[in-house]
């Protein structure tokens, strides 16, 4: 049975791992996180890279033939370096700027992500490449991942932030951190009738299927 590694700083990746298990019942999913060092989103990228490499290597040593980096923070800063250092294919996750721009009717989107993701060159490139005339709002979500990891979601705070996004005219909200997938339903409910909410699990699963098919072809 093919083993797929899924990695995140914390429980964000668990939501992705569960989605993979639901869609690909014939695979074994090995989930690893780095709860001790999370949140990654407020740490210097070089420090985070030092945490991530040994964990990914461990997944390779455990027999994973592909690894999903279920972390926007790690993908946006380090995917290229990791692809050079880790010997199996890596599937990354990054904020869905392009699909959001395609969906917006008003021309204003919100990207909810960690401070590190928002500060990354890759995210700047995504906006440069795909946002065009679309206005991109980046609410301060710096406390969200920690709050979600520690099961201490402050619904009133989330409501204020979602209301502020909608009042600013946003009609598409991008969940650009996998931790936020756990509060997707809450955000969807708060934004109902005003904005849609998008996150990348489906896209990641399609990408993963393509990578597995290619690997199987190479083996046969
Ligand atoms: N879940 C991670 C992401 O998608 C990061 C959360 C954190 O550790 O700050 O960016």
PDB file of C-alpha atoms in Angstrom, residues 96-97 100-101 103-104 107-111 131 134-138 169-174:
ATOM      1  CA  UNK A  96      -5.428  30.377  -3.742  1.00  0.00           C
ATOM      2  CA  UNK A  97      -4.977  33.850  -5.180  1.00  0.00           C
ATOM      3  CA  UNK A 100     -10.106  33.788  -5.848  1.00  0.00           C
ATOM      4  CA  UNK A 101      -9.468  36.361  -8.565  1.00  0.00           C
ATOM      5  CA  UNK A 103     -14.348  33.933  -8.577  1.00  0.00           C
ATOM      6  CA  UNK A 104     -14.658  37.533  -7.434  1.00  0.00           C
ATOM      7  CA  UNK A 107     -12.960  42.688  -7.538  1.00  0.00           C
ATOM      8  CA  UNK A 108     -12.059  42.554  -3.847  1.00  0.00           C
ATOM      9  CA  UNK A 109     -10.749  39.413  -2.139  1.00  0.00           C
ATOM     10  CA  UNK A 110      -9.365  38.663   1.324  1.00  0.00           C
ATOM     11  CA  UNK A 111      -6.406  36.371   1.932  1.00  0.00           C
ATOM     12  CA  UNK A 131      -4.303  39.687  -8.862  1.00  0.00           C
ATOM     13  CA  UNK A 134      -8.320  42.861  -7.994  1.00  0.00           C
ATOM     14  CA  UNK A 135      -7.846  44.451  -4.587  1.00  0.00           C
ATOM     15  CA  UNK A 136      -6.390  42.037  -2.021  1.00  0.00           C
ATOM     16  CA  UNK A 137      -7.146  42.569   1.658  1.00  0.00           C
ATOM     17  CA  UNK A 138      -4.943  40.815   4.205  1.00  0.00           C
ATOM     18  CA  UNK A 169     -16.589  44.660   0.035  1.00  0.00           C
ATOM     19  CA  UNK A 170     -14.802  41.317  -0.087  1.00  0.00           C
ATOM     20  CA  UNK A 171     -16.785  38.611  -1.900  1.00  0.00           C
ATOM     21  CA  UNK A 172     -14.165  35.828  -1.768  1.00  0.00           C
ATOM     22  CA  UNK A 173     -12.272  34.803   1.377  1.00  0.00           C
ATOM     23  CA  UNK A 174      -9.186  32.631   0.864  1.00  0.00           C
TER      24      UNK A 174
END
